[in-house]
Amino acid sequence: MSEVATCSGALRTTLTLMGSPSFRTIGSGHCLPRERSADTPFSLAGTWPPRHGRRRSAVPISVRSARRSHELVSDAPLHLRLGSRRGGQQRGLRRRSRRIRRQRLRTDRRRTQGVREPRHRGPLQPRAARGPAQSFLPGGRVRARRLPEDPRAVRTEGREEGPVAEVVLAYCASHAPMMSSARMAAPEEQRNNFFGALDAVREEAVERGVQACVVLSNEHYTNFFLENFPQLCIGLGEKNWGPTEEWLPIDKVWVPGHAGLANHIARHTLEAGFDPAFSHQLELDHGIMTVYYELDHSMKIPLVPIVQNCAVPPLVPVRRAYEFGKALGDAIRSYSGLQRVAVIGAGGLSHWIGNPRVGDIAEDFDRWFLERLERGELDQVLDIPDDELELAGNGAHEIRSWLAVAGAVDPVRPRTLAYEPVYPWITGMAVARWDTTPDREQTSASVGAQDTRREESLP
């Protein structure tokens, strides 16, 4: 039994059996395959595609235009109904698209399916109901939803009643990729000092039961390039892939995220006057993964990644990074979906990348910067122009992550756990931790004791 497929058009069209030349043309706009089953895919080429037909006894086809003015009308699968006569004689495939109500097609598929949009379309009028909340239905209809009697009863994610989150752990660490790829290249004493500090931080994270961590780092042309380079981007996804470097000896995994906390941070920082970009699937490079892996070798702690522009001028001002950290800390402490959050800064300190001074380390600047943090003399750091900061290397711009963490836990001061100028890693490697306790008054009172211990430890 054979059927005829018809289509309209001034040029000759052909209905061909995919993968087989078994067909014959019987006229302009008509073709008749010799053998075909009801579910055999066909390809139809013509001047205008046939429109969407009934699904009963349908044959999927793909439509392309033969005119130069219509290079590609549609690639989407369409369906034509098999025509029939009384008595069982098959007469052919008939176009029935004009009988299909346009409202039954999804708005984003109308042009794909060959259905033209109406030229004049008035605004959608919702049904009479109390409150502005509306939900859109298929076909362009709108259903209005009733709001509660008290608008204050409406709750949004992250603002539910209950205890709010606290920053139970805050620290910063350098993220040189060689700390993972060339670990043994560093002198043993420097290596043990640096990783010993990271081990102490990891033990503290386990002791305090960290439920999620926010890691601030910088962009290394992994997610963005010069055609689109935001100053700030927050990862909102449920998971992120990393590390991107194939040579980095860290397992490539989907790192779990925390969309609730990330969205709350994005909303809060927007209300605070910042304009962060966002991504639902950031790719994580060594800038985040080296430090995150040292925090949790299993890489199971939910991660909220935040990347800043520390590479492409114009850079976000240093003071602006510190102020963003303040807004970040306020956002975390107003979120009720968690109780224990860690804030981590990754990057720095002095190093040069991609220029003749690669391998140099500005030890004087590194020690001066760490001392300013411990003393709480941040104004001397926040007012540094970018051209002066680059005297310590183009990688020194990454101290913006450190200053953001300092702003998130202000007025707490940090304590340097380790600093080593590791020349095989071409970076001044440091670890500093802020003593974040729930009792802020007790923390502020302990600042004087920290200064005393620091002065006693100085040579």
mmCIF file with all atom_site columns, C-alpha atoms in Angstrom, residues 271-343:
data_model
loop_
_atom_site.group_PDB
_atom_site.id
_atom_site.type_symbol
_atom_site.label_atom_id
_atom_site.label_alt_id
_atom_site.label_comp_id
_atom_site.label_asym_id
_atom_site.label_entity_id
_atom_site.label_seq_id
_atom_site.pdbx_PDB_ins_code
_atom_site.Cartn_x
_atom_site.Cartn_y
_atom_site.Cartn_z
_atom_site.occupancy
_atom_site.B_iso_or_equiv
_atom_site.pdbx_formal_charge
_atom_site.auth_seq_id
_atom_site.auth_comp_id
_atom_site.auth_asym_id
_atom_site.auth_atom_id
_atom_site.pdbx_PDB_model_num
ATOM 1  C CA . GLU A 1 271 ? 19.705 45.664 47.669 1.00 0.00 ? 271 GLU A CA 1
ATOM 2  C CA . ALA A 1 272 ? 22.967 46.911 49.187 1.00 0.00 ? 272 ALA A CA 1
ATOM 3  C CA . GLY A 1 273 ? 23.910 48.731 45.973 1.00 0.00 ? 273 GLY A CA 1
ATOM 4  C CA . PHE A 1 274 ? 26.095 46.152 44.195 1.00 0.00 ? 274 PHE A CA 1
ATOM 5  C CA . ASP A 1 275 ? 25.425 44.724 40.744 1.00 0.00 ? 275 ASP A CA 1
ATOM 6  C CA . PRO A 1 276 ? 26.845 41.191 40.675 1.00 0.00 ? 276 PRO A CA 1
ATOM 7  C CA . ALA A 1 277 ? 26.494 38.975 37.660 1.00 0.00 ? 277 ALA A CA 1
ATOM 8  C CA . PHE A 1 278 ? 25.388 35.413 38.276 1.00 0.00 ? 278 PHE A CA 1
ATOM 9  C CA . SER A 1 279 ? 25.857 31.986 36.756 1.00 0.00 ? 279 SER A CA 1
ATOM 10 C CA . HIS A 1 280 ? 23.963 28.763 37.343 1.00 0.00 ? 280 HIS A CA 1
ATOM 11 C CA . GLN A 1 281 ? 26.974 26.646 36.409 1.00 0.00 ? 281 GLN A CA 1
ATOM 12 C CA . LEU A 1 282 ? 30.406 28.105 36.976 1.00 0.00 ? 282 LEU A CA 1
ATOM 13 C CA . GLU A 1 283 ? 33.515 26.213 35.985 1.00 0.00 ? 283 GLU A CA 1
ATOM 14 C CA . LEU A 1 284 ? 35.925 26.076 38.896 1.00 0.00 ? 284 LEU A CA 1
ATOM 15 C CA . ASP A 1 285 ? 39.648 26.355 38.223 1.00 0.00 ? 285 ASP A CA 1
ATOM 16 C CA . HIS A 1 286 ? 42.613 26.170 40.587 1.00 0.00 ? 286 HIS A CA 1
ATOM 17 C CA . GLY A 1 287 ? 41.691 29.555 42.038 1.00 0.00 ? 287 GLY A CA 1
ATOM 18 C CA . ILE A 1 288 ? 38.899 27.913 44.039 1.00 0.00 ? 288 ILE A CA 1
ATOM 19 C CA . MET A 1 289 ? 39.549 24.182 43.876 1.00 0.00 ? 289 MET A CA 1
ATOM 20 C CA . THR A 1 290 ? 43.021 24.136 45.449 1.00 0.00 ? 290 THR A CA 1
ATOM 21 C CA . VAL A 1 291 ? 41.804 25.861 48.609 1.00 0.00 ? 291 VAL A CA 1
ATOM 22 C CA . TYR A 1 292 ? 38.429 24.099 48.641 1.00 0.00 ? 292 TYR A CA 1
ATOM 23 C CA . TYR A 1 293 ? 40.108 20.690 48.326 1.00 0.00 ? 293 TYR A CA 1
ATOM 24 C CA . GLU A 1 294 ? 42.345 21.418 51.322 1.00 0.00 ? 294 GLU A CA 1
ATOM 25 C CA . LEU A 1 295 ? 39.218 22.311 53.314 1.00 0.00 ? 295 LEU A CA 1
ATOM 26 C CA . ASP A 1 296 ? 37.402 19.072 52.459 1.00 0.00 ? 296 ASP A CA 1
ATOM 27 C CA . HIS A 1 297 ? 39.204 16.278 50.608 1.00 0.00 ? 297 HIS A CA 1
ATOM 28 C CA . SER A 1 298 ? 35.880 14.573 49.891 1.00 0.00 ? 298 SER A CA 1
ATOM 29 C CA . MET A 1 299 ? 34.567 17.814 48.310 1.00 0.00 ? 299 MET A CA 1
ATOM 30 C CA . LYS A 1 300 ? 31.110 17.289 49.799 1.00 0.00 ? 300 LYS A CA 1
ATOM 31 C CA . ILE A 1 301 ? 30.617 20.602 51.620 1.00 0.00 ? 301 ILE A CA 1
ATOM 32 C CA . PRO A 1 302 ? 28.190 22.767 49.597 1.00 0.00 ? 302 PRO A CA 1
ATOM 33 C CA . LEU A 1 303 ? 30.097 25.565 47.910 1.00 0.00 ? 303 LEU A CA 1
ATOM 34 C CA . VAL A 1 304 ? 28.978 29.053 46.852 1.00 0.00 ? 304 VAL A CA 1
ATOM 35 C CA . PRO A 1 305 ? 31.681 30.375 44.476 1.00 0.00 ? 305 PRO A CA 1
ATOM 36 C CA . ILE A 1 306 ? 32.183 34.113 43.972 1.00 0.00 ? 306 ILE A CA 1
ATOM 37 C CA . VAL A 1 307 ? 34.718 35.343 41.414 1.00 0.00 ? 307 VAL A CA 1
ATOM 38 C CA . GLN A 1 308 ? 36.025 38.897 41.134 1.00 0.00 ? 308 GLN A CA 1
ATOM 39 C CA . ASN A 1 309 ? 37.858 40.706 38.373 1.00 0.00 ? 309 ASN A CA 1
ATOM 40 C CA . CYS A 1 310 ? 41.486 40.931 39.438 1.00 0.00 ? 310 CYS A CA 1
ATOM 41 C CA . ALA A 1 311 ? 43.043 40.676 35.980 1.00 0.00 ? 311 ALA A CA 1
ATOM 42 C CA . VAL A 1 312 ? 41.470 42.949 33.334 1.00 0.00 ? 312 VAL A CA 1
ATOM 43 C CA . PRO A 1 313 ? 41.483 46.747 33.850 1.00 0.00 ? 313 PRO A CA 1
ATOM 44 C CA . PRO A 1 314 ? 39.460 48.592 34.875 1.00 0.00 ? 314 PRO A CA 1
ATOM 45 C CA . LEU A 1 315 ? 39.493 46.596 38.102 1.00 0.00 ? 315 LEU A CA 1
ATOM 46 C CA . VAL A 1 316 ? 37.011 46.841 40.915 1.00 0.00 ? 316 VAL A CA 1
ATOM 47 C CA . PRO A 1 317 ? 38.481 49.309 43.447 1.00 0.00 ? 317 PRO A CA 1
ATOM 48 C CA . VAL A 1 318 ? 40.150 47.763 46.470 1.00 0.00 ? 318 VAL A CA 1
ATOM 49 C CA . ARG A 1 319 ? 37.846 49.585 48.880 1.00 0.00 ? 319 ARG A CA 1
ATOM 50 C CA . ARG A 1 320 ? 34.843 48.422 46.850 1.00 0.00 ? 320 ARG A CA 1
ATOM 51 C CA . ALA A 1 321 ? 35.908 44.802 47.359 1.00 0.00 ? 321 ALA A CA 1
ATOM 52 C CA . TYR A 1 322 ? 36.083 45.410 51.104 1.00 0.00 ? 322 TYR A CA 1
ATOM 53 C CA . GLU A 1 323 ? 32.604 46.998 51.112 1.00 0.00 ? 323 GLU A CA 1
ATOM 54 C CA . PHE A 1 324 ? 31.231 44.058 49.157 1.00 0.00 ? 324 PHE A CA 1
ATOM 55 C CA . GLY A 1 325 ? 32.608 41.795 51.861 1.00 0.00 ? 325 GLY A CA 1
ATOM 56 C CA . LYS A 1 326 ? 30.596 43.735 54.432 1.00 0.00 ? 326 LYS A CA 1
ATOM 57 C CA . ALA A 1 327 ? 27.426 43.230 52.398 1.00 0.00 ? 327 ALA A CA 1
ATOM 58 C CA . LEU A 1 328 ? 28.323 39.552 52.029 1.00 0.00 ? 328 LEU A CA 1
ATOM 59 C CA . GLY A 1 329 ? 28.668 39.120 55.785 1.00 0.00 ? 329 GLY A CA 1
ATOM 60 C CA . ASP A 1 330 ? 25.330 40.842 56.394 1.00 0.00 ? 330 ASP A CA 1
ATOM 61 C CA . ALA A 1 331 ? 23.695 38.582 53.804 1.00 0.00 ? 331 ALA A CA 1
ATOM 62 C CA . ILE A 1 332 ? 25.001 35.417 55.446 1.00 0.00 ? 332 ILE A CA 1
ATOM 63 C CA . ARG A 1 333 ? 23.944 36.533 58.921 1.00 0.00 ? 333 ARG A CA 1
ATOM 64 C CA . SER A 1 334 ? 20.403 37.236 57.666 1.00 0.00 ? 334 SER A CA 1
ATOM 65 C CA . TYR A 1 335 ? 19.931 33.814 56.043 1.00 0.00 ? 335 TYR A CA 1
ATOM 66 C CA . SER A 1 336 ? 17.922 31.307 58.041 1.00 0.00 ? 336 SER A CA 1
ATOM 67 C CA . GLY A 1 337 ? 18.368 28.229 55.857 1.00 0.00 ? 337 GLY A CA 1
ATOM 68 C CA . LEU A 1 338 ? 21.660 27.332 57.565 1.00 0.00 ? 338 LEU A CA 1
ATOM 69 C CA . GLN A 1 339 ? 23.358 27.886 60.908 1.00 0.00 ? 339 GLN A CA 1
ATOM 70 C CA . ARG A 1 340 ? 27.110 27.458 60.275 1.00 0.00 ? 340 ARG A CA 1
ATOM 71 C CA . VAL A 1 341 ? 28.824 28.987 57.239 1.00 0.00 ? 341 VAL A CA 1
ATOM 72 C CA . ALA A 1 342 ? 32.510 29.383 56.380 1.00 0.00 ? 342 ALA A CA 1
ATOM 73 C CA . VAL A 1 343 ? 33.825 32.378 54.409 1.00 0.00 ? 343 VAL A CA 1
#
